[in-house]
Coordinates of C-alpha atoms in Angstrom, one line a residue:
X1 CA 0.9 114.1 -62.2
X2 CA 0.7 110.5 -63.1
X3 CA 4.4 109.4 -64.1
X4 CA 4.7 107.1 -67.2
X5 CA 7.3 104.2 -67.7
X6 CA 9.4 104.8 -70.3
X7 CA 8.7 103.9 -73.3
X8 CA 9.3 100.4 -74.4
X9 CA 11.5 99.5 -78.2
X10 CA 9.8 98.4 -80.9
X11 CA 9.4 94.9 -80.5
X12 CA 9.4 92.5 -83.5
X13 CA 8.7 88.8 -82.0
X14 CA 6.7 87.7 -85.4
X15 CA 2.9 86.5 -84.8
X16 CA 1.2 83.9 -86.8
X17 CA -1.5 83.6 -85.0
X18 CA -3.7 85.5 -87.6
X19 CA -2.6 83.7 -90.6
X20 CA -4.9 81.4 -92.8
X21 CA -4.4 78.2 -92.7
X22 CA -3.6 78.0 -96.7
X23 CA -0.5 81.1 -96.0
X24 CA 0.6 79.1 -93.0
X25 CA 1.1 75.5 -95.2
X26 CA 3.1 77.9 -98.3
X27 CA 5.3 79.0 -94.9
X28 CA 6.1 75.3 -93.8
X29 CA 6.8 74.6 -97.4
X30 CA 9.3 77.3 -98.3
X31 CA 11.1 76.5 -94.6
X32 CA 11.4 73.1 -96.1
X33 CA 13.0 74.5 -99.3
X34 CA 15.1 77.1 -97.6
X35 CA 16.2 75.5 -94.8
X36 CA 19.8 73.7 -94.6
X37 CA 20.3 71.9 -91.9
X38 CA 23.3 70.2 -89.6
X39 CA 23.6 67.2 -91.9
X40 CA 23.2 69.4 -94.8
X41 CA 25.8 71.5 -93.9
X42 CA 28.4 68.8 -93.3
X43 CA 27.6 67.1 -96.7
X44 CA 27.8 70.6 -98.8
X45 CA 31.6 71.2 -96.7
X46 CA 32.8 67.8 -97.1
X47 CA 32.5 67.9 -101.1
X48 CA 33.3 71.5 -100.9
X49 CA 36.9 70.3 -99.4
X50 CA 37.2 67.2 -102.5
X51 CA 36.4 70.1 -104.9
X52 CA 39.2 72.6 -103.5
X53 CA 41.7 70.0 -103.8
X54 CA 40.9 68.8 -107.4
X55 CA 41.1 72.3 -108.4
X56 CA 44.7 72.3 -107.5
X57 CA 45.2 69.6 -109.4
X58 CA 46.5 69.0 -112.7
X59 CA 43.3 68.0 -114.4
X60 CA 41.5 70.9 -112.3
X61 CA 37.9 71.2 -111.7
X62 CA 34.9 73.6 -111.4
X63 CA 36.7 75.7 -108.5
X64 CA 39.6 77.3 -110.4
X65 CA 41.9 77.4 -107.4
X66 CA 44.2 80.5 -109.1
X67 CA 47.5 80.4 -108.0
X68 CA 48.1 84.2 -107.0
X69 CA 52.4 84.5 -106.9
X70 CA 51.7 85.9 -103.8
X71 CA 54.2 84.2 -102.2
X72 CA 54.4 84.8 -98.4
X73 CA 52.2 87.0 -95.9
X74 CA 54.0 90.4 -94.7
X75 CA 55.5 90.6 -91.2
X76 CA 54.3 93.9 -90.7
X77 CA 57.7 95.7 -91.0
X78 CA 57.5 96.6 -94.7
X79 CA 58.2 100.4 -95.7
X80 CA 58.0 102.7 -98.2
X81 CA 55.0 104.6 -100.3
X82 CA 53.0 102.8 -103.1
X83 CA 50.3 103.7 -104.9
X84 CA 47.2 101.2 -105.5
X85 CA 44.8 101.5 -108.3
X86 CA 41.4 99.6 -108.0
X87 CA 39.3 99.2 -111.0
X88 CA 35.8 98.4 -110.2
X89 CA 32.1 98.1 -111.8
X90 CA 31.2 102.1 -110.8
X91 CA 34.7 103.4 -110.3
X92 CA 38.3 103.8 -110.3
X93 CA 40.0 104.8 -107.0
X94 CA 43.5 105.9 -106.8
X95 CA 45.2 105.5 -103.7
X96 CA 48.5 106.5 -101.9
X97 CA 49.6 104.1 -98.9
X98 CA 52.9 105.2 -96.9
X99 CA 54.0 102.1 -95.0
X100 CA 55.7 103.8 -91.5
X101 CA 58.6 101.9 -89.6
X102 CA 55.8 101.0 -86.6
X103 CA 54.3 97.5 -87.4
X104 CA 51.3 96.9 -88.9
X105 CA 50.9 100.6 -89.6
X106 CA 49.9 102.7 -92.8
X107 CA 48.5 105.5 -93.9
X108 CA 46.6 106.2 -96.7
X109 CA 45.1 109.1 -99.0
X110 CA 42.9 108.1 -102.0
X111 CA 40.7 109.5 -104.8
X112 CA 37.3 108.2 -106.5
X113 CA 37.1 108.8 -110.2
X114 CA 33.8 107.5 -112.3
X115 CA 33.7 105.3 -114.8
X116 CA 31.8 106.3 -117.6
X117 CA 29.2 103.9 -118.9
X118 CA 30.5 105.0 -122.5
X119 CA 33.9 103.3 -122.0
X120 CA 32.5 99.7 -121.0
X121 CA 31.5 99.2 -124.2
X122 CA 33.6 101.5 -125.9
X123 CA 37.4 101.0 -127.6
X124 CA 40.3 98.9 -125.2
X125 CA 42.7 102.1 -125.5
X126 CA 40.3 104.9 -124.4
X127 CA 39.8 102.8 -121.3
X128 CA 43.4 102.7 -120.2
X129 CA 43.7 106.2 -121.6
X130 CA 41.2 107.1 -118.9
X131 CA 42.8 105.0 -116.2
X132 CA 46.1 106.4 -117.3
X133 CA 44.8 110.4 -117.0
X134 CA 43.4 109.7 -113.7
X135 CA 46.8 108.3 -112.0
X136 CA 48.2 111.9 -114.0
X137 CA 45.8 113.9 -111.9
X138 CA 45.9 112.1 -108.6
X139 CA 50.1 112.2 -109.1
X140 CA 49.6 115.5 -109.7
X141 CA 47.8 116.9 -107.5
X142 CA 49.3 115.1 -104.7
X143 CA 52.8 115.4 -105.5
X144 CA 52.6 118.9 -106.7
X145 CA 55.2 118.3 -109.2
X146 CA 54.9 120.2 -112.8
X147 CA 56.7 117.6 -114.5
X148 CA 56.4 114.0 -113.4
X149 CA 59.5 113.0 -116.0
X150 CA 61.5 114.6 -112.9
X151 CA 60.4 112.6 -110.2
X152 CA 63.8 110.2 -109.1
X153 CA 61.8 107.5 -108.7
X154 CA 58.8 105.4 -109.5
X155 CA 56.4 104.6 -107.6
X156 CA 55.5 100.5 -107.4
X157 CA 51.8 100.5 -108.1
X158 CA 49.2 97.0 -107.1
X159 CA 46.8 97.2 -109.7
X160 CA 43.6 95.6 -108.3
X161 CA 41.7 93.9 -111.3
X162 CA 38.8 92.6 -110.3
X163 CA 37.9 90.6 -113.2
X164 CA 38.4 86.6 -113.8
X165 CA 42.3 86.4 -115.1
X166 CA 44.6 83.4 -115.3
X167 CA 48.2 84.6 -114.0
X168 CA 51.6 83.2 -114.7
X169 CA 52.7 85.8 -113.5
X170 CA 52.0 88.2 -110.5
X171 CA 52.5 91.6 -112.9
X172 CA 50.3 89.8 -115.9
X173 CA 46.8 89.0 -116.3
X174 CA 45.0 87.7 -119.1
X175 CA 41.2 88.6 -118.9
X176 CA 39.2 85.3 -119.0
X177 CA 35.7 87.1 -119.6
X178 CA 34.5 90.7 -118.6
X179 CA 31.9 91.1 -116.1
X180 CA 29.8 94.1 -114.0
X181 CA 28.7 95.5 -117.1
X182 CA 31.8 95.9 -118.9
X183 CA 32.2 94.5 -122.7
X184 CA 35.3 95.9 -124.4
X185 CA 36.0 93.6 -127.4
X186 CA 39.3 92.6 -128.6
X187 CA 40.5 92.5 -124.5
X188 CA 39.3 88.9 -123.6
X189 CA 42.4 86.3 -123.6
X190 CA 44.8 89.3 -123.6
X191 CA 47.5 90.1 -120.9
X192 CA 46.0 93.1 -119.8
X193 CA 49.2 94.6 -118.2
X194 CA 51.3 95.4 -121.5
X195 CA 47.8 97.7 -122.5
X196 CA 47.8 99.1 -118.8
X197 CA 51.7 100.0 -119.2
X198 CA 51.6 101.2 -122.7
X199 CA 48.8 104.1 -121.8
X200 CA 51.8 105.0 -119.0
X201 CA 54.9 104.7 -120.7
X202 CA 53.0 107.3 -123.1
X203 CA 52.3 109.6 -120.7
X204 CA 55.6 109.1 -118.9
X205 CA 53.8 108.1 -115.6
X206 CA 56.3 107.4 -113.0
X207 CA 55.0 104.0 -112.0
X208 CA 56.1 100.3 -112.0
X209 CA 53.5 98.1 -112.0
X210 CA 54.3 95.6 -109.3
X211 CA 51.4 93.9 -108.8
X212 CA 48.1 92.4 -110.4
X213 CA 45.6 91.3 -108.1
X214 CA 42.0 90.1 -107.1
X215 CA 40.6 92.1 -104.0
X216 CA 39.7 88.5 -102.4
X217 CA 44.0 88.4 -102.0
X218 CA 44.0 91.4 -101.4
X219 CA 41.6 91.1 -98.2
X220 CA 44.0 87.6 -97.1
X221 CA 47.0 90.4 -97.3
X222 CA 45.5 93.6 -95.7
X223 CA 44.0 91.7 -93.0
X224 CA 47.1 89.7 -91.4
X225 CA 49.1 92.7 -92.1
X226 CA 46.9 94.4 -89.2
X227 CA 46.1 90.8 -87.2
X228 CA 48.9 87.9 -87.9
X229 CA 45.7 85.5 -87.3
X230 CA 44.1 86.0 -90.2
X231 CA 44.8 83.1 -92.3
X232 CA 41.6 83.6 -94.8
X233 CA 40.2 86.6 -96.9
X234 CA 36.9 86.4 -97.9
X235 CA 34.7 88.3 -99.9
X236 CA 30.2 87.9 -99.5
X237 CA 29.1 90.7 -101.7
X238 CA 27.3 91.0 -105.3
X239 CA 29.5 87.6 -105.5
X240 CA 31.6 85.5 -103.6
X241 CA 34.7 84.3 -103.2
X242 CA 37.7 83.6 -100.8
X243 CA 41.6 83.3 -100.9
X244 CA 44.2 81.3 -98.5
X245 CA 47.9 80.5 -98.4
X246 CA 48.6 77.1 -99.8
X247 CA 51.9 74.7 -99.7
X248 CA 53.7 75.2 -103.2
X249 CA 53.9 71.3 -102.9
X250 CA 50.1 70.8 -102.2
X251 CA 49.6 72.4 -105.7
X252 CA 50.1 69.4 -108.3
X253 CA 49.4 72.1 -111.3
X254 CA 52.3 74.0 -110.1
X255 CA 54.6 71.1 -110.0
X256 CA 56.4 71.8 -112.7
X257 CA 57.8 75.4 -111.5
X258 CA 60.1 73.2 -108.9
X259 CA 59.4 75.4 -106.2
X260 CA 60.6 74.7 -102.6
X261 CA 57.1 72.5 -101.0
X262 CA 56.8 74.4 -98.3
X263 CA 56.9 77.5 -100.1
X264 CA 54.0 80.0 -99.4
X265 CA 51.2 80.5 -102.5
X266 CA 48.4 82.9 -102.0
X267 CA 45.6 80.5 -103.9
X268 CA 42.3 82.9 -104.9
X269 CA 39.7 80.2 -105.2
X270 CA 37.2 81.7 -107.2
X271 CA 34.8 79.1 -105.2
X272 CA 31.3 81.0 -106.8
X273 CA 32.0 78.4 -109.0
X274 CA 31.7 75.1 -106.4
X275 CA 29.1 72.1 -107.3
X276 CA 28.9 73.5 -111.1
X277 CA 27.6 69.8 -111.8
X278 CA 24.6 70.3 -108.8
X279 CA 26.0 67.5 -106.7
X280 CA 25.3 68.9 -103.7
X281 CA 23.6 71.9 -103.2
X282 CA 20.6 72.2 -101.8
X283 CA 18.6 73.8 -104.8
X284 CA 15.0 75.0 -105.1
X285 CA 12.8 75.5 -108.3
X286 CA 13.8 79.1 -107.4
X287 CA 17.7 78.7 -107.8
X288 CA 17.1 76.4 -111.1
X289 CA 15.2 79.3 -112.6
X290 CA 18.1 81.8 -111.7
X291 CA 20.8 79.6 -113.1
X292 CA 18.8 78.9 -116.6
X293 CA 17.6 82.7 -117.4
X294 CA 21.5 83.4 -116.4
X295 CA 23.8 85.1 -119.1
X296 CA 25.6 81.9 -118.3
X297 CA 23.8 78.8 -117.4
X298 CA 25.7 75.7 -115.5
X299 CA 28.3 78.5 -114.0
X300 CA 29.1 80.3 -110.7
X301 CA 26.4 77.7 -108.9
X302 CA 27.5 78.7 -105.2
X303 CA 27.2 82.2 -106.0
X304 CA 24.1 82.2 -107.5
X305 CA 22.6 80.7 -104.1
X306 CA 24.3 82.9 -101.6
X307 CA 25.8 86.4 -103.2
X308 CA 23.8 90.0 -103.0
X309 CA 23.0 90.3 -106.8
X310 CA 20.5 87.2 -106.5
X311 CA 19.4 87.1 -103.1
X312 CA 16.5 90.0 -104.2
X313 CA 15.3 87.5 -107.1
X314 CA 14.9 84.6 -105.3
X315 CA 12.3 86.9 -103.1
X316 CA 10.6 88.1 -106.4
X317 CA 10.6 84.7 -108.2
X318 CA 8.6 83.2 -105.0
X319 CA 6.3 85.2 -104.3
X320 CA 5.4 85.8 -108.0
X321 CA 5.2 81.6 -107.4
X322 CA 2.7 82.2 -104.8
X323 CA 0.7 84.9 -106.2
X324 CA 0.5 82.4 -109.8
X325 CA 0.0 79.3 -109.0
X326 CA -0.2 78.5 -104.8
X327 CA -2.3 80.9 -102.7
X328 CA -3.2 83.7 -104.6
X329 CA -1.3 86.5 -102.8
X330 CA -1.9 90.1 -103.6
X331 CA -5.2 88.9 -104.7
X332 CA -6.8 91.6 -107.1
X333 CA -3.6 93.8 -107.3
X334 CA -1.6 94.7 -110.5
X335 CA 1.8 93.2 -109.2
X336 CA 3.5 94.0 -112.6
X337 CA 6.1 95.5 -110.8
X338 CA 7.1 92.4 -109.2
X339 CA 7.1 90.9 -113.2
X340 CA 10.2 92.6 -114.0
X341 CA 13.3 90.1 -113.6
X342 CA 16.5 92.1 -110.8
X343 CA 13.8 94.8 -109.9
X344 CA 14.7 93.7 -106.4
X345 CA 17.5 93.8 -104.6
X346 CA 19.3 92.8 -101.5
X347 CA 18.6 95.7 -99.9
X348 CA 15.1 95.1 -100.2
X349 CA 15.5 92.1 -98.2
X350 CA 17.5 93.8 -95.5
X351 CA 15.1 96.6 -95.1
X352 CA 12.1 93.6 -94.4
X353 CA 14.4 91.6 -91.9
X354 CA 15.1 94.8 -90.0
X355 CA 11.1 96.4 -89.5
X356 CA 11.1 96.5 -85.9
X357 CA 7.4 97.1 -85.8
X358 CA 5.1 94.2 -84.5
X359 CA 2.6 95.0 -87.5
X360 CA 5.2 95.2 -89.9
X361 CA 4.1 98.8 -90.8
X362 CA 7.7 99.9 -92.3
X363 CA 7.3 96.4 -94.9
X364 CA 3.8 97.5 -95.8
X365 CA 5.4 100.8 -96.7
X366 CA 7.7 99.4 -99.1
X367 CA 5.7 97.1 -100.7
X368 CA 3.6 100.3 -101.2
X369 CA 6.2 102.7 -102.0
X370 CA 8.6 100.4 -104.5
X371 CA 6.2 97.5 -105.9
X372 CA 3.0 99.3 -105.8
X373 CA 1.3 96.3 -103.7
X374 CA -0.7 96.9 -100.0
X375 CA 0.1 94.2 -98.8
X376 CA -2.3 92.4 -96.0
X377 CA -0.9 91.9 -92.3
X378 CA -0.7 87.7 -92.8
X379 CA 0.7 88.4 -96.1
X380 CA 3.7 91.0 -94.7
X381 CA 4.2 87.6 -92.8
X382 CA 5.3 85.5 -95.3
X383 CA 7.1 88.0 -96.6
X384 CA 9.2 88.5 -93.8
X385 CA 9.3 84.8 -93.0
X386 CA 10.4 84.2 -96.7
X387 CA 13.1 87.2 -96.3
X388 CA 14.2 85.4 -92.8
X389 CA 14.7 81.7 -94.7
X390 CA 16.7 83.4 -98.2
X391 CA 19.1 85.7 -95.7
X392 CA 19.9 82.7 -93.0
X393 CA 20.3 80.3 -96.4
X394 CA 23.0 82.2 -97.9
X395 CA 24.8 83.0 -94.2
X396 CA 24.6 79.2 -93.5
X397 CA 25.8 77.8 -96.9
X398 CA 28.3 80.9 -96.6
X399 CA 30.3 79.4 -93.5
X400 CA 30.7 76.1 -95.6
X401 CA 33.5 77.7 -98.1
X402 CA 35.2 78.9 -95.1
X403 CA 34.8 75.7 -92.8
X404 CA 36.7 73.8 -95.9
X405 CA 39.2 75.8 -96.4
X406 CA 39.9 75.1 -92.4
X407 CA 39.2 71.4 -93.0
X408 CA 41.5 71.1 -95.8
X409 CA 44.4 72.7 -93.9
X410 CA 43.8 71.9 -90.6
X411 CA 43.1 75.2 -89.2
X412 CA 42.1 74.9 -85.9
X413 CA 42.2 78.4 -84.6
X414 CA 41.8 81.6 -86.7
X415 CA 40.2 84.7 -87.9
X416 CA 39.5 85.0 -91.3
X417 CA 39.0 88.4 -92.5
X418 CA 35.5 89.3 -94.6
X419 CA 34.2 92.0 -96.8
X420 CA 31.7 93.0 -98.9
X421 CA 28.0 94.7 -99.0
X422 CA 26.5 91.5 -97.7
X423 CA 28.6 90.6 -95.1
X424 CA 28.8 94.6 -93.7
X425 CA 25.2 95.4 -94.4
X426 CA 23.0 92.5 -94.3
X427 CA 21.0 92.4 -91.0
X428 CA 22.5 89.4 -89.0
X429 CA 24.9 87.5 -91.7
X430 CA 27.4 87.5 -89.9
X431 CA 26.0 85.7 -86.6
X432 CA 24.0 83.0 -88.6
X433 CA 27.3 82.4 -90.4
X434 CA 29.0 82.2 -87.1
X435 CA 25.9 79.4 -85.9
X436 CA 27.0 77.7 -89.1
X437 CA 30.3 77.4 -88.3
X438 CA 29.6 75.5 -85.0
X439 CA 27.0 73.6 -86.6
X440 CA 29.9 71.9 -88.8
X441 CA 32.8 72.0 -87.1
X442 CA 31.2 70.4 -83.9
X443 CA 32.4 73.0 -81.3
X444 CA 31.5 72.8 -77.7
X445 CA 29.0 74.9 -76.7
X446 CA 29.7 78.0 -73.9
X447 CA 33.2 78.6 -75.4
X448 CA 34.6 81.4 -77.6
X449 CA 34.9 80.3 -81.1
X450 CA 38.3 79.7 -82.4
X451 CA 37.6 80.4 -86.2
X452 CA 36.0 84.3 -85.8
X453 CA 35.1 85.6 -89.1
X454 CA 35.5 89.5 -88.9
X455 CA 35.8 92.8 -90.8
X456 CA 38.5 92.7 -93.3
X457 CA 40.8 95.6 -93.7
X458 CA 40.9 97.2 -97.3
X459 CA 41.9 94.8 -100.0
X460 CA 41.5 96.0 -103.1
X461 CA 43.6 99.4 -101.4
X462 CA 46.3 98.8 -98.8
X463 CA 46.2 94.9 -99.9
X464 CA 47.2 95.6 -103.3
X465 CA 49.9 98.1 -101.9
X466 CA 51.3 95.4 -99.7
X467 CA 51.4 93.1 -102.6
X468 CA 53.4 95.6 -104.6
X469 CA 55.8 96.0 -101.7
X470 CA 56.5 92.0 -101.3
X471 CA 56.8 91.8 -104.8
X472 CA 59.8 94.1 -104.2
X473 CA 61.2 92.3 -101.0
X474 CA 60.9 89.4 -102.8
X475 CA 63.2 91.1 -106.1
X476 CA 65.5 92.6 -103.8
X477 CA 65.7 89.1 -102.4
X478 CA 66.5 87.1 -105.6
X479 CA 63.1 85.4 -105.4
X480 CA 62.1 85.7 -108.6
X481 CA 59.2 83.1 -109.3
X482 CA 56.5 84.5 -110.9
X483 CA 57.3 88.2 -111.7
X484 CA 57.7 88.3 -115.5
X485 CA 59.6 92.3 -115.2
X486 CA 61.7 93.2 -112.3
X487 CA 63.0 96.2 -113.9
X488 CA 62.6 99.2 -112.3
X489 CA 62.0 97.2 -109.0
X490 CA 64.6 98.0 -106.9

């Protein structure tokens, strides 16, 4: 019996041999739109570094640069049990973290509850009336206590509220502007903590809220708590954003809290907002179209060219480009699928770069399946080529936030802890971010990198936790700069 070899992997080396000439000269062009190179690279990270420090300044800038009162990373050793509450587009999630006595350990039990679509646009007190009878239940059910009013003590609660807030303190927050769908009216410019703590004084909740917090801190705190070398938390997901501990005396707008310089100041930059004014970026006619049919035009620039939520629309609006006015793609199709603005996703791009099949036969099968377009082979081409150039765009201009940050404070050796659905799901983000990096910061070649961006630990979970439980060294300590109500703390 003749014996076979075994059977090779799909193999997905990407042919152009059988692509017309007028498809092969759209290709070249959107490389040259897409592509940032070396130079590029260096330019974007340099005025990325002038824009971080003028948003610490005292006139400010596009990149808000919001000082955190996280004040200090933890040394591992911290104890006790804390509860963390994370409020997010989809849903709430409860959690309990026990910090042992062994460093750098927890432990940590946690519920999901949904949010109902009817509360984002409903009344402010239903919503923390809901938030307030799910930390009932989880309590509750967890504690198995019949009445909570007998519990000795409260429990310090993080309250992760990811939202933009301005903070002057670390257990206030005054909502700047809602996002992911939400719309509550009478909540914007309000301190949302008195309306959080009213909904649990009136259930008699035993909880002290000891921390309000973005889950890009949160992500700086987790992740040294678990590896000292993390020194930046950064999130690549439906947006982006990063956070690092700043020198009280490298924070002008700050100045006048006469804080100790070398004090410790968790900064969340907010950075989605870097080259606002379209200094520097590299754009295309396909970014400019994004930013002008946005809810808000002129804003969140960086984000808009690198995050999840756009990465799908930049696809669509180029090949509806093609199809309209360059090559005539999908010739003689109905592509009104492809009409409809956010109909794809980053998924959809993921799912493209990661066809292992030489004729592309799992692409064709989408096009099929979710846009209602068969798609030729020289056409699947493009398509992956186009997915190829928007993916490696937003991993490249990615590692520029990060290489600043490093550049601004000298960090020469570090990891830098990153979440998100982008960073975790997006076929090879994280080593085009990590060619990036070398590409800027000039390392020598056949030597392990010293700045590794890697998996972050939970943030918006066991980071708001630990920030609760520093709030309470810090109390217990008598260092009481930016903590608005320490009763109840120790």
């Amino acid at each position: 019996m003749a014996s076979f070899p075994p059977r090779r992997k799909p193999s997905r080396k990407g042919s152009m041999a059988d692509v017309p000439k007028d498809l092969l000269e759209q290709i070249k062009e959107l490389e040259r739109l897409f592509t940032v190179d070396q130079a590029k690279l260096k330019e974007v990270t340099d005025h990325f570094v002038t824009e971080l420090e003028k948003g610490l300044s005292v006139e400010g800038g596009s990149i808000p640069m919001n000082p955190t009162w996280v004040m200090g990373y933890p040394d591992g050793y911290e104890t006790g049990t804390f509860l963390a509450l994370d409020m997010g587009g989809t849903n709430l999630r409860v959690c309990e973290v026990i910090l042992p006595e062994e460093k750098g350990e927890f432990e940590i039990i946690q519920s999901k509850y949904r949010m109902p679509e009817e509360l984002k646009t409903g009344d402010s007190e239903e919503l923390w009336e809901y938030i307030a009878d799910c930390l009932q239940q989880f309590i509750e059910y967890h504690h198995e206590v019949e009445d909570l009013e007998q519990m000795d003590t409260k429990l310090p609660l993080g309250f992760t509220f990811s939202f933009p807030a301005t903070q002057e303190f670390i257990d206030n927050g005054i909502l700047q502007r809602w996002t992911k769908g939400f719309d509550i009216a009478g909540v914007e410019g309000q301190d949302v903590a008195p309306l959080f703590e009213a909904a649990i004084e009136k259930r008699k909740l035993p909880i002290k809220l000891g921390a309000l917090i973005n889950d890009t801190t949160g992500t700086l705190i987790a992740s040294h708590y678990t590896d000292d070398t993390m020194q930046i938390g950064c999130i690549f997901g439906t947006g982006c954003n990063a956070a690092y501990m700043e020198n009280c005396g490298s924070v002008p707008k700050i100045a006048h809290y006469n804080l100790p310089p070398d004090m410790p100041m968790a900064i969340n930059c907010e950075y989605g907002a870097f080259d606002n004014e379209h200094v520097v970026l590299p754009r295309t006619p396909y970014d400019v179209v994004i930013d002008e049919d946005s809810p808000r035009p002129g804003q969140q620039s960086f984000e808009k060219m690198i995050a999840g939520l756009y990465l799908g629309e930049l696809f669509r609006l180029a090949l509806l480009d093609l199809h309209d006015n360059k090559c005539k793609i999908f010739e003689n199709q109905d592509i009104g699928s492809l009409r409809k603005a956010y109909s794809l996703d980053a998924s959809f791009l993921s799912f493209i770069e990661e066809d292992p099949f030489e004729n592309l036969s799992e692409t064709a099968e989408l096009f099929s399946k979710e846009l209602g377009i068969k798609a030729n082979k020289p056409e699947l081409e493009l398509c992956r080529r186009l997915a190829e150039l928007i993916g490696t765009r937003a991993a490249r201009l990615s590692a520029c936030g990060v290489a600043a940050i490093c550049k601004k404070k000298n960090i020469q050796s570090c990891h830098v802890g990153a979440d998100g659905s982008v960073f975790n799901k997006y076929p090879h983000f994280k080593a085009r971010g990590a060619q990036a990096l070398r590409e800027i910061l000039d390392w020598p070649k056949g030597k392990p990198d010293p700045i590794d961006i890697r998996a972050a630990e939970d943030g918006s979970g066991v980071g708001a936790a630990l920030i609760a439980a520093l709030t309470i060294k810090r109390v217990k300590a008598g260092n009481l700069a930016g903590i608005r109500n320490t009763e109840g703390m120790i």
